[in-house]
CSV table of C-alpha atoms in Angstrom, one decimal:
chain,number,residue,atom,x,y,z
J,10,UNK,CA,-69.7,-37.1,32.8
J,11,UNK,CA,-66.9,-39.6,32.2
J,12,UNK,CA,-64.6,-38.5,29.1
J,13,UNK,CA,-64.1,-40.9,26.6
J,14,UNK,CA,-61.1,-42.0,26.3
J,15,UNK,CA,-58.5,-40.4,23.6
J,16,UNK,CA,-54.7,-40.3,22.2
J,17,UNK,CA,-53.8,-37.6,20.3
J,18,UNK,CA,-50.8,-37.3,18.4
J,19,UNK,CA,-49.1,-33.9,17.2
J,20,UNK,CA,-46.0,-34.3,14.6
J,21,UNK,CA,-44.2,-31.3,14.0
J,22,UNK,CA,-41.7,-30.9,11.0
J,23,UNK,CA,-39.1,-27.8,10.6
J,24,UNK,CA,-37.8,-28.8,6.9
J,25,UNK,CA,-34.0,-28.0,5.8
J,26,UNK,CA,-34.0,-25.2,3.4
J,27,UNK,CA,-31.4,-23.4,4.6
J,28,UNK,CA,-32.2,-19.6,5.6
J,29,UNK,CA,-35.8,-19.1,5.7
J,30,UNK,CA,-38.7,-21.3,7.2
J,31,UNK,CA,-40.9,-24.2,6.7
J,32,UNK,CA,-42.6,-26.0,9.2
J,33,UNK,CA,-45.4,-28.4,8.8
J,34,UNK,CA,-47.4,-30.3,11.7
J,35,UNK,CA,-50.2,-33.1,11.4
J,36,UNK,CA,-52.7,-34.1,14.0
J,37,UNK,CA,-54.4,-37.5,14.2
J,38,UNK,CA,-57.0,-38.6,17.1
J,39,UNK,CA,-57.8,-42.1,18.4
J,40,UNK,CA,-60.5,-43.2,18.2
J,41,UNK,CA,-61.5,-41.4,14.8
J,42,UNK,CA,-61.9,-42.6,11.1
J,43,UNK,CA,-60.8,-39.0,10.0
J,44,UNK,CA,-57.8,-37.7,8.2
J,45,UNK,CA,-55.1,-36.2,9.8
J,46,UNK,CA,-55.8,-32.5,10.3
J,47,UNK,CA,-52.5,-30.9,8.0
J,48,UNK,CA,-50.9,-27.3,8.4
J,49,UNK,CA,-47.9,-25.5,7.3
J,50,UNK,CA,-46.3,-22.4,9.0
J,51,UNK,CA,-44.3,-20.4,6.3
J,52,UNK,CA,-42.9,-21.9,3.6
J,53,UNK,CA,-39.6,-20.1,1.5
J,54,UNK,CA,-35.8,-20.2,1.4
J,55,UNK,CA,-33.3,-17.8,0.2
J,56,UNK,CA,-30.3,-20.5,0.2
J,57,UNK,CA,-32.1,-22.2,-2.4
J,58,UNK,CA,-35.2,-22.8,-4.3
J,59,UNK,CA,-34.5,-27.0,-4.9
J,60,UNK,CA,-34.4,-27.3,-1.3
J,61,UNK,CA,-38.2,-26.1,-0.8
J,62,UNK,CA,-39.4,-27.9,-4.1
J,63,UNK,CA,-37.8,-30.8,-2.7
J,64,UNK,CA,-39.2,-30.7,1.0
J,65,UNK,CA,-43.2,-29.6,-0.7
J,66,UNK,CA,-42.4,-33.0,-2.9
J,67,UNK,CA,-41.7,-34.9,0.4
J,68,UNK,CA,-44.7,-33.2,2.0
J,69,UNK,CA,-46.8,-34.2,-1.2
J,70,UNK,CA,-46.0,-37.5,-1.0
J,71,UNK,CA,-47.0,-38.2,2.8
J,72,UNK,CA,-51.0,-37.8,2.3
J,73,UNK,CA,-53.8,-37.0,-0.5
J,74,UNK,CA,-56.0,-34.1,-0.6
J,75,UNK,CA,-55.2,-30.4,0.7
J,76,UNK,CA,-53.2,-28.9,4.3
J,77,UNK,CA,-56.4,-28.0,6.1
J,78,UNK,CA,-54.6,-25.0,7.0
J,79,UNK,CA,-51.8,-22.7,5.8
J,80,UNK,CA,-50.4,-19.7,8.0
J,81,UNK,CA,-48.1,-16.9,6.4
J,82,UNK,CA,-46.4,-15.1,9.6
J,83,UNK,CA,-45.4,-12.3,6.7
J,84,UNK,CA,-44.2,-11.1,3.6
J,85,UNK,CA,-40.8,-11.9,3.2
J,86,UNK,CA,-39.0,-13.6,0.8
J,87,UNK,CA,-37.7,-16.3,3.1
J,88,UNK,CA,-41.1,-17.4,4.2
J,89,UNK,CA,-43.1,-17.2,1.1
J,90,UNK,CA,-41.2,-18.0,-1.7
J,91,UNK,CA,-42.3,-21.2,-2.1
J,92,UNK,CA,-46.1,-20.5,-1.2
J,93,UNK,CA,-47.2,-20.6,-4.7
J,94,UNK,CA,-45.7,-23.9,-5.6
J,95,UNK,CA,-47.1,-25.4,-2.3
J,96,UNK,CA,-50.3,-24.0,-3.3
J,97,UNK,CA,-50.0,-25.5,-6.8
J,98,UNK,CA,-49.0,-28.9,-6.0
J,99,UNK,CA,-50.8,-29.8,-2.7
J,100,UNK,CA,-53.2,-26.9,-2.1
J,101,UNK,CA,-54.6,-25.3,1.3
J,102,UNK,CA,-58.4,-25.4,2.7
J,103,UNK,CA,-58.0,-22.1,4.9
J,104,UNK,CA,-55.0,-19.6,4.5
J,105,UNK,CA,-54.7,-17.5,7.6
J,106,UNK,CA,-52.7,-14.6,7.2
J,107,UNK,CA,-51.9,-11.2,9.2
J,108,UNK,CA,-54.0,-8.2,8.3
J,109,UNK,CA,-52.0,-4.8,7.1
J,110,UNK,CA,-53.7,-2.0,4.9
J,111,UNK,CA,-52.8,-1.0,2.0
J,112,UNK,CA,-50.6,1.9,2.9
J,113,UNK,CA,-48.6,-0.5,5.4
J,114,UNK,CA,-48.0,-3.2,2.5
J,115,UNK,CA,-46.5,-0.5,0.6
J,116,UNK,CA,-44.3,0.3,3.3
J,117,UNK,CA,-43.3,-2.9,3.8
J,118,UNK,CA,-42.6,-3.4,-0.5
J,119,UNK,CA,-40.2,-0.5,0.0
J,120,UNK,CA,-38.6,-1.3,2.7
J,121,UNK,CA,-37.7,-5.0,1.0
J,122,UNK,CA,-36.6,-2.9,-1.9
J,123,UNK,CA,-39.4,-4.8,-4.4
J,124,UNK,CA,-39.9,-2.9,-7.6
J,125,UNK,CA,-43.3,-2.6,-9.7
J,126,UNK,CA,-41.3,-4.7,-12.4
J,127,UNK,CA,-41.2,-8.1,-9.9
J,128,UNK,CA,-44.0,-10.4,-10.0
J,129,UNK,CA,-44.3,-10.5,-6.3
J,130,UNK,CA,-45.1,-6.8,-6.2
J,131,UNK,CA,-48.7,-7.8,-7.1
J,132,UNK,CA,-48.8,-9.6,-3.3
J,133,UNK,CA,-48.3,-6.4,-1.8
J,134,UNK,CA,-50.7,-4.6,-3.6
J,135,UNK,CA,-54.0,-7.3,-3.2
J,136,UNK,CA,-52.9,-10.4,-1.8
J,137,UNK,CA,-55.6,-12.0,-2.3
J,138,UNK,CA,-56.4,-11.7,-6.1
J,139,UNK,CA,-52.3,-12.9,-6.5
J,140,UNK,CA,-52.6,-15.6,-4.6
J,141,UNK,CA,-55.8,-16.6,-6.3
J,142,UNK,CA,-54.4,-16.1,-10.2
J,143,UNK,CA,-51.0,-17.8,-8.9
J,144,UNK,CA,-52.9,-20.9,-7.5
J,145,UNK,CA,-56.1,-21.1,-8.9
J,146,UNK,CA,-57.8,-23.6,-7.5
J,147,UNK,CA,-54.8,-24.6,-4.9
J,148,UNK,CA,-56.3,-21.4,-2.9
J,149,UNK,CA,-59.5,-22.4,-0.5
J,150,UNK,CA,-61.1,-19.6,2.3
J,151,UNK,CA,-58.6,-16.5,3.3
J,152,UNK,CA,-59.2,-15.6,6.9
J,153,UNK,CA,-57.4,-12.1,7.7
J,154,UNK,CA,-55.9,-11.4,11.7
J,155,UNK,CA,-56.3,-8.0,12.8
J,156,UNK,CA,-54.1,-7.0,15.2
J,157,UNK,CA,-54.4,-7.8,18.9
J,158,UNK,CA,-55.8,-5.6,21.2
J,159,UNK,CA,-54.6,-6.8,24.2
J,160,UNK,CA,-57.2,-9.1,25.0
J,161,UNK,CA,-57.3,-12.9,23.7
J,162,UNK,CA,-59.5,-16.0,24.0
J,163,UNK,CA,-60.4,-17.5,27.3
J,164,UNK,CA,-58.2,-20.0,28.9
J,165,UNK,CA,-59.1,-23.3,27.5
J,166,UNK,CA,-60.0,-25.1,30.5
J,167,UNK,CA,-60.8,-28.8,30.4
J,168,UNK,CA,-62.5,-30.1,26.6
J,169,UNK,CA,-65.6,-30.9,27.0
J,170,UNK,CA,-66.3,-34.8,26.8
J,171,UNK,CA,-69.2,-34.4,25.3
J,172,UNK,CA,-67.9,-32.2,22.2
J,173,UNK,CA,-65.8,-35.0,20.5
J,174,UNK,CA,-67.5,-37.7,18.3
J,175,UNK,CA,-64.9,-40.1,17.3
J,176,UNK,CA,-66.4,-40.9,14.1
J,177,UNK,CA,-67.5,-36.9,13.0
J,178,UNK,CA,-63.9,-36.7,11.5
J,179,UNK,CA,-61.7,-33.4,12.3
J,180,UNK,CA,-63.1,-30.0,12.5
J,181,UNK,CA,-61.9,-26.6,11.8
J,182,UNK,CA,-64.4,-23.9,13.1
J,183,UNK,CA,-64.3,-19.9,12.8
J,184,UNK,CA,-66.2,-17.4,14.4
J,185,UNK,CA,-67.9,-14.9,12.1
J,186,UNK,CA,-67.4,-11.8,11.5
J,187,UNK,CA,-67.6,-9.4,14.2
J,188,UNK,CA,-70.0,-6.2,12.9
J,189,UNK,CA,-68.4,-4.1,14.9
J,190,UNK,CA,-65.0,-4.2,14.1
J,191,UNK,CA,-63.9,-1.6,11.6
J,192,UNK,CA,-62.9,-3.4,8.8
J,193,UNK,CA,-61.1,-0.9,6.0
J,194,UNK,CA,-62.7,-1.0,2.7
J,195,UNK,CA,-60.4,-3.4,0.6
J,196,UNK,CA,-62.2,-6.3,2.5
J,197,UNK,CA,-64.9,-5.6,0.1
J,198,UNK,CA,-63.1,-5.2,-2.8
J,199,UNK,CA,-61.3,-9.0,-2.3
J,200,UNK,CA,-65.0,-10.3,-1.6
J,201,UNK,CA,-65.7,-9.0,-4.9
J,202,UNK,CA,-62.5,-9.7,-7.0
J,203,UNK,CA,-62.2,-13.3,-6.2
J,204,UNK,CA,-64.3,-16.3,-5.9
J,205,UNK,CA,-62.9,-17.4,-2.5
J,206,UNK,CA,-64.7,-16.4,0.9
J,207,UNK,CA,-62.5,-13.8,2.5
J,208,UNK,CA,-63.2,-13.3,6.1
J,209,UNK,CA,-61.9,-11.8,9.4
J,210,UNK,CA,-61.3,-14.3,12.3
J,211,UNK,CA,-63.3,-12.5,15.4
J,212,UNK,CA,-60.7,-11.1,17.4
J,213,UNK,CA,-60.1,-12.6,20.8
J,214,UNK,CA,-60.5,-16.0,19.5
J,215,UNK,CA,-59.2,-19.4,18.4
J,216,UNK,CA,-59.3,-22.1,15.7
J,217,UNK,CA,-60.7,-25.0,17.1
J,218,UNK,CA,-60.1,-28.7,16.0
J,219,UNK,CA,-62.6,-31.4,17.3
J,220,UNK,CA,-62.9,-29.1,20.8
J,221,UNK,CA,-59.4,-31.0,21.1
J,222,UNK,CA,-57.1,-28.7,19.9
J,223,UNK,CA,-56.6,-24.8,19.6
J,224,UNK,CA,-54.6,-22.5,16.9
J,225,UNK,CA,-54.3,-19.0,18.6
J,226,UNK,CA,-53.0,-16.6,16.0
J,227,UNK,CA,-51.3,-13.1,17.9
J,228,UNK,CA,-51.0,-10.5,14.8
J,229,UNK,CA,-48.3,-7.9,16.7
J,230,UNK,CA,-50.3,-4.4,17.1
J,231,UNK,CA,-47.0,-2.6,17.4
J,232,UNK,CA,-45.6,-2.8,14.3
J,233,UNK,CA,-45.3,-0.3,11.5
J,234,UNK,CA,-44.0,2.7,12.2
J,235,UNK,CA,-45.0,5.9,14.6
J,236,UNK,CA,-47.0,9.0,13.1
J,237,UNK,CA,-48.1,6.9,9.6
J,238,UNK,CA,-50.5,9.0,8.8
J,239,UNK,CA,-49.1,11.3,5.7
J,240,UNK,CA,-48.2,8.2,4.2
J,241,UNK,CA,-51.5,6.5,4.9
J,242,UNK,CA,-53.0,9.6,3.5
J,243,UNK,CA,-50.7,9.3,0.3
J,244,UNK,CA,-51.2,5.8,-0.3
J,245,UNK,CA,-55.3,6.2,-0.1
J,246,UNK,CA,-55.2,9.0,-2.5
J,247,UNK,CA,-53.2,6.8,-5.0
J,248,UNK,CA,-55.1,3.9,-4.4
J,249,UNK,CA,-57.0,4.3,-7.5
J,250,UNK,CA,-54.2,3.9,-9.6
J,251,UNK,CA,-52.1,1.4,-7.5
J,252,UNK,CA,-55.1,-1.2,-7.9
J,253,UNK,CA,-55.2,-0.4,-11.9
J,254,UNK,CA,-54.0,-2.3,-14.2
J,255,UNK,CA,-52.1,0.6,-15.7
J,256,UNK,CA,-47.9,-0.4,-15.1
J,257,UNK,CA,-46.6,3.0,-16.0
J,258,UNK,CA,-49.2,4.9,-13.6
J,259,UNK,CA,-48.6,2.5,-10.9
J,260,UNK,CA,-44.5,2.8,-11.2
J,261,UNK,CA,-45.0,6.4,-11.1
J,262,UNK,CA,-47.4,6.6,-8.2
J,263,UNK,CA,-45.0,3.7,-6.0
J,264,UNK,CA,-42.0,5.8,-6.5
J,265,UNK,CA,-43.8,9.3,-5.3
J,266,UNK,CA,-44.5,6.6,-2.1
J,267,UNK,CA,-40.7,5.8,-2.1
J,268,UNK,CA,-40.1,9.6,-2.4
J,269,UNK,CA,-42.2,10.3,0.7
J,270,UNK,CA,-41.3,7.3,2.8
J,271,UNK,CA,-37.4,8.1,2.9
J,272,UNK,CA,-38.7,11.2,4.0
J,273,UNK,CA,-41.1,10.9,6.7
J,274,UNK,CA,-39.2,7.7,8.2
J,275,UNK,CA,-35.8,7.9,7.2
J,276,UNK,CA,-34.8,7.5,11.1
J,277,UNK,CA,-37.0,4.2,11.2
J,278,UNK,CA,-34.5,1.3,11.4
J,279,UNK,CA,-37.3,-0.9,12.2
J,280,UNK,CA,-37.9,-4.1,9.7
J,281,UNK,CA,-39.8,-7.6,9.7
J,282,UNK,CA,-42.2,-4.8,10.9
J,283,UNK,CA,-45.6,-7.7,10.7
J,284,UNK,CA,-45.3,-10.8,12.3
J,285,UNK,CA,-48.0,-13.4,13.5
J,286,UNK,CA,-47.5,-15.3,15.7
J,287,UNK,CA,-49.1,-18.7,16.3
J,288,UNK,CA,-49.6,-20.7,19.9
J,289,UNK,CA,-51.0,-24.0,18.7
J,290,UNK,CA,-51.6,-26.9,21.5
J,291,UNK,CA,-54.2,-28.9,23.3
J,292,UNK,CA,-57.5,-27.9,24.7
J,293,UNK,CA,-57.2,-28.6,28.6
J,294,UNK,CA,-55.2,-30.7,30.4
J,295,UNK,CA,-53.6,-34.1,28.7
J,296,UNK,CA,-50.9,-36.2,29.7
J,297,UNK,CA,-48.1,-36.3,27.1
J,298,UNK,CA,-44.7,-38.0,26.3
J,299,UNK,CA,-42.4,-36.6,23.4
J,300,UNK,CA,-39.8,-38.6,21.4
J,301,UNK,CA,-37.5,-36.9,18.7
J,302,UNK,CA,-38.3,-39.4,15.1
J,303,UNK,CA,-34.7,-41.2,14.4
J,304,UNK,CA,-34.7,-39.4,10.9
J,305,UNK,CA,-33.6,-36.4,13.4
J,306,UNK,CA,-30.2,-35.9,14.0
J,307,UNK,CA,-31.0,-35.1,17.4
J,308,UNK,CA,-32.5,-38.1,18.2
J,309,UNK,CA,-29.7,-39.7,20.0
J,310,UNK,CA,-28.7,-36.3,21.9
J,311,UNK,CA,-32.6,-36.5,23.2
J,312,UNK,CA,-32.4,-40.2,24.3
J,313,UNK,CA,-29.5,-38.7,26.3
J,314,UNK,CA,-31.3,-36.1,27.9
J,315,UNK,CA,-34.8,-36.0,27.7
J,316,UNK,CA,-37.0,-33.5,29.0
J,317,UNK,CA,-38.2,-33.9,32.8
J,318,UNK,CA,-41.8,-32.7,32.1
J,319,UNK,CA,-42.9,-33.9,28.2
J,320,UNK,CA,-45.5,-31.3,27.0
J,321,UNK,CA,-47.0,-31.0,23.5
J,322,UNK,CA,-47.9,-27.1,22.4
J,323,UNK,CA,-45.3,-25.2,20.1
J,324,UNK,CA,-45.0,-21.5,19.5
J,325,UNK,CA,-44.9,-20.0,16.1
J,326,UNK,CA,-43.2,-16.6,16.0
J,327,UNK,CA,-42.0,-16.2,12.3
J,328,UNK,CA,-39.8,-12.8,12.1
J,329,UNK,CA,-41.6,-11.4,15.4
J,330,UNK,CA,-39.9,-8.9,17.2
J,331,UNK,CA,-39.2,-9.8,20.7
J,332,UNK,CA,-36.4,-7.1,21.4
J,333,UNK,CA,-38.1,-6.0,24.6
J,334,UNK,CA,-39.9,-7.7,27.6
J,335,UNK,CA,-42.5,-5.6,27.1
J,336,UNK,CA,-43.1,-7.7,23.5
J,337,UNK,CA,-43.3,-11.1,25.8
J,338,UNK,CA,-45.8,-9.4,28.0
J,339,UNK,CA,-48.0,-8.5,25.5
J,340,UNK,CA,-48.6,-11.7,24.1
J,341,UNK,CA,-48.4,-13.7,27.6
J,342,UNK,CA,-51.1,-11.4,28.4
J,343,UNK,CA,-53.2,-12.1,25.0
J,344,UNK,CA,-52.3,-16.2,24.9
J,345,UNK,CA,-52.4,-16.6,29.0
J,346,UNK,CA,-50.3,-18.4,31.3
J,347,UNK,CA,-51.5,-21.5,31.0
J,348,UNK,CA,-51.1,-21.9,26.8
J,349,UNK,CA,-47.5,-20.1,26.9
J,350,UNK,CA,-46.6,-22.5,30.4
J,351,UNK,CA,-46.9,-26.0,28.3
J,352,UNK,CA,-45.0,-24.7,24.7
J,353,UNK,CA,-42.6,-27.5,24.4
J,354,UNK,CA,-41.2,-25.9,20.9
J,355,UNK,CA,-40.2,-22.4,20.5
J,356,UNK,CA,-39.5,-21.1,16.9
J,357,UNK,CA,-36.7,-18.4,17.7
J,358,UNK,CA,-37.8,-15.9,15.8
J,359,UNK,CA,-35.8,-14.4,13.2
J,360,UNK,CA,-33.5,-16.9,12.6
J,361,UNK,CA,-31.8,-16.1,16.1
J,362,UNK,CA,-31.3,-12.9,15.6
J,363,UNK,CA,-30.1,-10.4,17.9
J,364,UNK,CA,-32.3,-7.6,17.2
J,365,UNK,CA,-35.6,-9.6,17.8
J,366,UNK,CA,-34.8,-11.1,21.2
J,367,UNK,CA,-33.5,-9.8,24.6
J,368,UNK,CA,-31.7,-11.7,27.2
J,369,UNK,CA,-33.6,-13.5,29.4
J,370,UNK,CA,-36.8,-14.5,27.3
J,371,UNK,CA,-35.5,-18.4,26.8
J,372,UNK,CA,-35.9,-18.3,30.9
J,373,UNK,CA,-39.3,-16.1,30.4
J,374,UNK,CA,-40.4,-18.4,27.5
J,375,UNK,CA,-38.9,-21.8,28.9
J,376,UNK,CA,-39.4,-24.1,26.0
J,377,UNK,CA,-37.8,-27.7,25.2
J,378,UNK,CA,-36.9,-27.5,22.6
J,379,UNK,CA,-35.6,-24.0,20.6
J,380,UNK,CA,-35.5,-24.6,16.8
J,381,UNK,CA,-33.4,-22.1,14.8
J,382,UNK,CA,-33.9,-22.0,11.3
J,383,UNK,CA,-31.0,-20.7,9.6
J,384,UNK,CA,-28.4,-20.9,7.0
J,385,UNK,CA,-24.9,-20.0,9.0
J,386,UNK,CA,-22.5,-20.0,5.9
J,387,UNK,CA,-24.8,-17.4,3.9
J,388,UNK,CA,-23.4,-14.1,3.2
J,389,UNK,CA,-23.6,-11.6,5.8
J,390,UNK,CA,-26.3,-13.2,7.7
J,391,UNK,CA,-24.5,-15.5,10.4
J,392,UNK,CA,-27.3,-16.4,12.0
J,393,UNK,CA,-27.9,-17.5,14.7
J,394,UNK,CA,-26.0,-14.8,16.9
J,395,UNK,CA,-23.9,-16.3,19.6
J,396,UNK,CA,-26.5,-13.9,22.2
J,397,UNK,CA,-29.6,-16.0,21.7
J,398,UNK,CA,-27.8,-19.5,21.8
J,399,UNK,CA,-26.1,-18.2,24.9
J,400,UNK,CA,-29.8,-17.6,26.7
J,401,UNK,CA,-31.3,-20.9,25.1
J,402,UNK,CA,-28.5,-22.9,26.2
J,403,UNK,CA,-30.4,-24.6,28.7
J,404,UNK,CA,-33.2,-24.8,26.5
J,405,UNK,CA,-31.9,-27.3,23.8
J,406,UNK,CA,-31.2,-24.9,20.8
J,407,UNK,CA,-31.3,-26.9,17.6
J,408,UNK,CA,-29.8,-25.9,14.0
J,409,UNK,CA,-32.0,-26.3,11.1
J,410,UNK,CA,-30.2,-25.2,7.7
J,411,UNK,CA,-30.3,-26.9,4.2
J,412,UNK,CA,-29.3,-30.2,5.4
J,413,UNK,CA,-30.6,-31.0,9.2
J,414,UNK,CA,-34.4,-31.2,10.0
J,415,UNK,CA,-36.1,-31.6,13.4
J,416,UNK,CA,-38.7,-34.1,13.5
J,417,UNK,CA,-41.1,-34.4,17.1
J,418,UNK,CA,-43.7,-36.5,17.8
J,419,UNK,CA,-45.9,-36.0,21.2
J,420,UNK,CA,-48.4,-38.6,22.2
J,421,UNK,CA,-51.1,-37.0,24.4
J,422,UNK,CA,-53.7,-39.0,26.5
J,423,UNK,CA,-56.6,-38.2,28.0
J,424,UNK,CA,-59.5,-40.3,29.8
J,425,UNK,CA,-57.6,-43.7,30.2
């Protein structure tokens, strides 16, 4: 069958706000009458509030209508304090966020030192039904990832020509529910609470856009700590009252979890402790060229030295903890060789820190670009770490802070 002939083009945006991370990417398809197909990966800042008002403003005002899809990575400040305002003012189709039970979002509220006093507590405690009263109708379909388990979606292969009708517009497609995975009970109770359909992506798969393009989410199955269980126990018996309404009960019932968590893990050093990840790129095999937008301060540097072999995918990795070549493994072995052999963007994760990467993963990883997302002058933070720009030296690290974006554009091509 001959494959019609198509140019795809894939802009990815990481937007200045300092320390914490926004990226955005759009997809548009020749021949096609369609939209562009919209997402954003993690949007919040710590530097400064006015810097991610400003860039959702900016993003407002480049289309109408929704983001067909927004990914939280976690629950950190940094990457979703400005969630509810994007929400608000532009809204999201799908939200696709990492699955963690109830007794690992408590852990993960103590361990960011949030009190039952803060608005944001109510995220940790039901997700959902927050994000639902905070946005109203900005909120479309949740779908939750559960963690890997070591197994991930087939290698894409070629697309098939005959799956792509230029004039069906852009399609987002989920597989349903898989009735055998063990889904804990507060799925039910968020299918009840809320209006919005909240469902579990079916694990070993991706998100699919016009059999053109792929979205494969890897929700890290190590994290959390070892031997949970007495807390797990602890947070199931005070579920009840940690889902009331009742502020007193549920301020005396989170600090007998703080109680017991300094207790059982007080040897745990381990933070960021729920990260997903994100591989997005084409389906099969597509000639590409990349150019760095002039509203990059990079451009010129990239005229200079562009890259020998344009590709087009990028890799999401939020706050993921890479520390080990064993973490790299893991994923390679869930995402393949042939998704993780074309990423031509790397995220570093954690802002470039030290204790989520290991020497030798920019060769392992090999992107071409390595955006760092960081503010260098705040506090105690100094990120990046001179460590990780040492490894990515060959593998064009970039600084995004408060006041430099990176801006890519790759043209793919297929069937001329």
């Amino acid at each position: 069958m001959q494959i019609l002939p198509v140019t795809l083009t894939a802009f990815y945006r990481f937007h200045p706000v300092g320390q914490g991370l926004f990226c955005s990417g759009t997809l548009s398809v020749t021949p096609s009458a369609a939209d562009p197909f919209r997402w954003v990966y993690d949007c919040g800042s710590v530097t400064s509030k006015a810097l991610v008002t400003t860039e959702i403003n900016r993003l407002k005002g480049g289309a109408d209508g929704p983001l067909d899809l927004l990914v939280l990575s976690h629950f950190d400040r940094d990457h979703i304090s400005g969630v509810i305002e994007l929400l608000t003012e532009i809204g999201a189709k799908t939200l696709l966020l990492p699955w963690a039970p109830l007794w690992h979002r408590m852990l993960m509220a103590i361990q960011l030192g949030i009190g039952t006093s803060e608005e944001i507590f109510q995220f940790f405690v039901d997700p959902v039904v927050y994000l639902s009263a905070m946005a109203g109708d900005g909120l479309g379909d949740v779908i939750f990832v559960l963690p890997a388990d070591g197994e991930g979606p087939t290698e894409p292969g070629e697309a098939d020509p005959g799956s792509f009708d230029p004039d069906g517009g852009l399609r987002i497609s989920f597989d349903k529910e898989d009735p055998n995975a063990d889904h804990p009970d507060e799925w039910f109770i968020y299918a009840m609470k809320t209006e919005h359909q909240v469902r579990f992506l079916k694990r070993n798969s991706a998100i699919t856009v016009m059999s053109l393009w792929e979205f494969v989410p890897y929700n890290d199955p190590t994290t959390g700590p070892p031997n949970p269980e007495s807390f797990a126990n602890k947070v199931n018996e005070l579920r009840p009252i940690l889902l009331s309404t009742d502020l007193t009960d549920m301020a005396d019932a989170f600090e007998a979890l703080r109680v017991l968590y300094f207790a059982t893990f007080r040897s745990s050093k381990k933070r960021n402790n729920l990260s997903l990840f994100v591989y997005a790129g084409t389906i099969g095999q597509w000639d590409a060229e990349t150019n760095v937008t002039p509203s990059s301060r990079w451009h010129r540097l990239f005229q200079l030295y562009p890259p020998a072999l344009p590709r087009a995918s990028i890799f999401y990795s939020g706050d993921g903890d890479l520390r080990r070549p064993i973490d790299w493994s893991r994923i390679q072995h869930t995402l393949g060789l042939q998704r993780l052999g074309s990423i031509s963007i790397l995220q570093v994760p954690h802002h470039g820190a030290e204790s989520n990467w290991h020497i030798g993963l920019a060769a392992a990883i090999d992107p071409q670009f390595s955006i760092i997302s960081s503010d260098p002058d705040r506090g105690q933070t100094y990120h990046p770490h001179p460590e990780v720009l040492r490894d990515l030296w060959k593998n064009f690290p970039v600084q995004v802070d408060q006041s430099n974006e990176f801006v890519t554009a790759h043209v793919c091509h297929r069937g001329t």
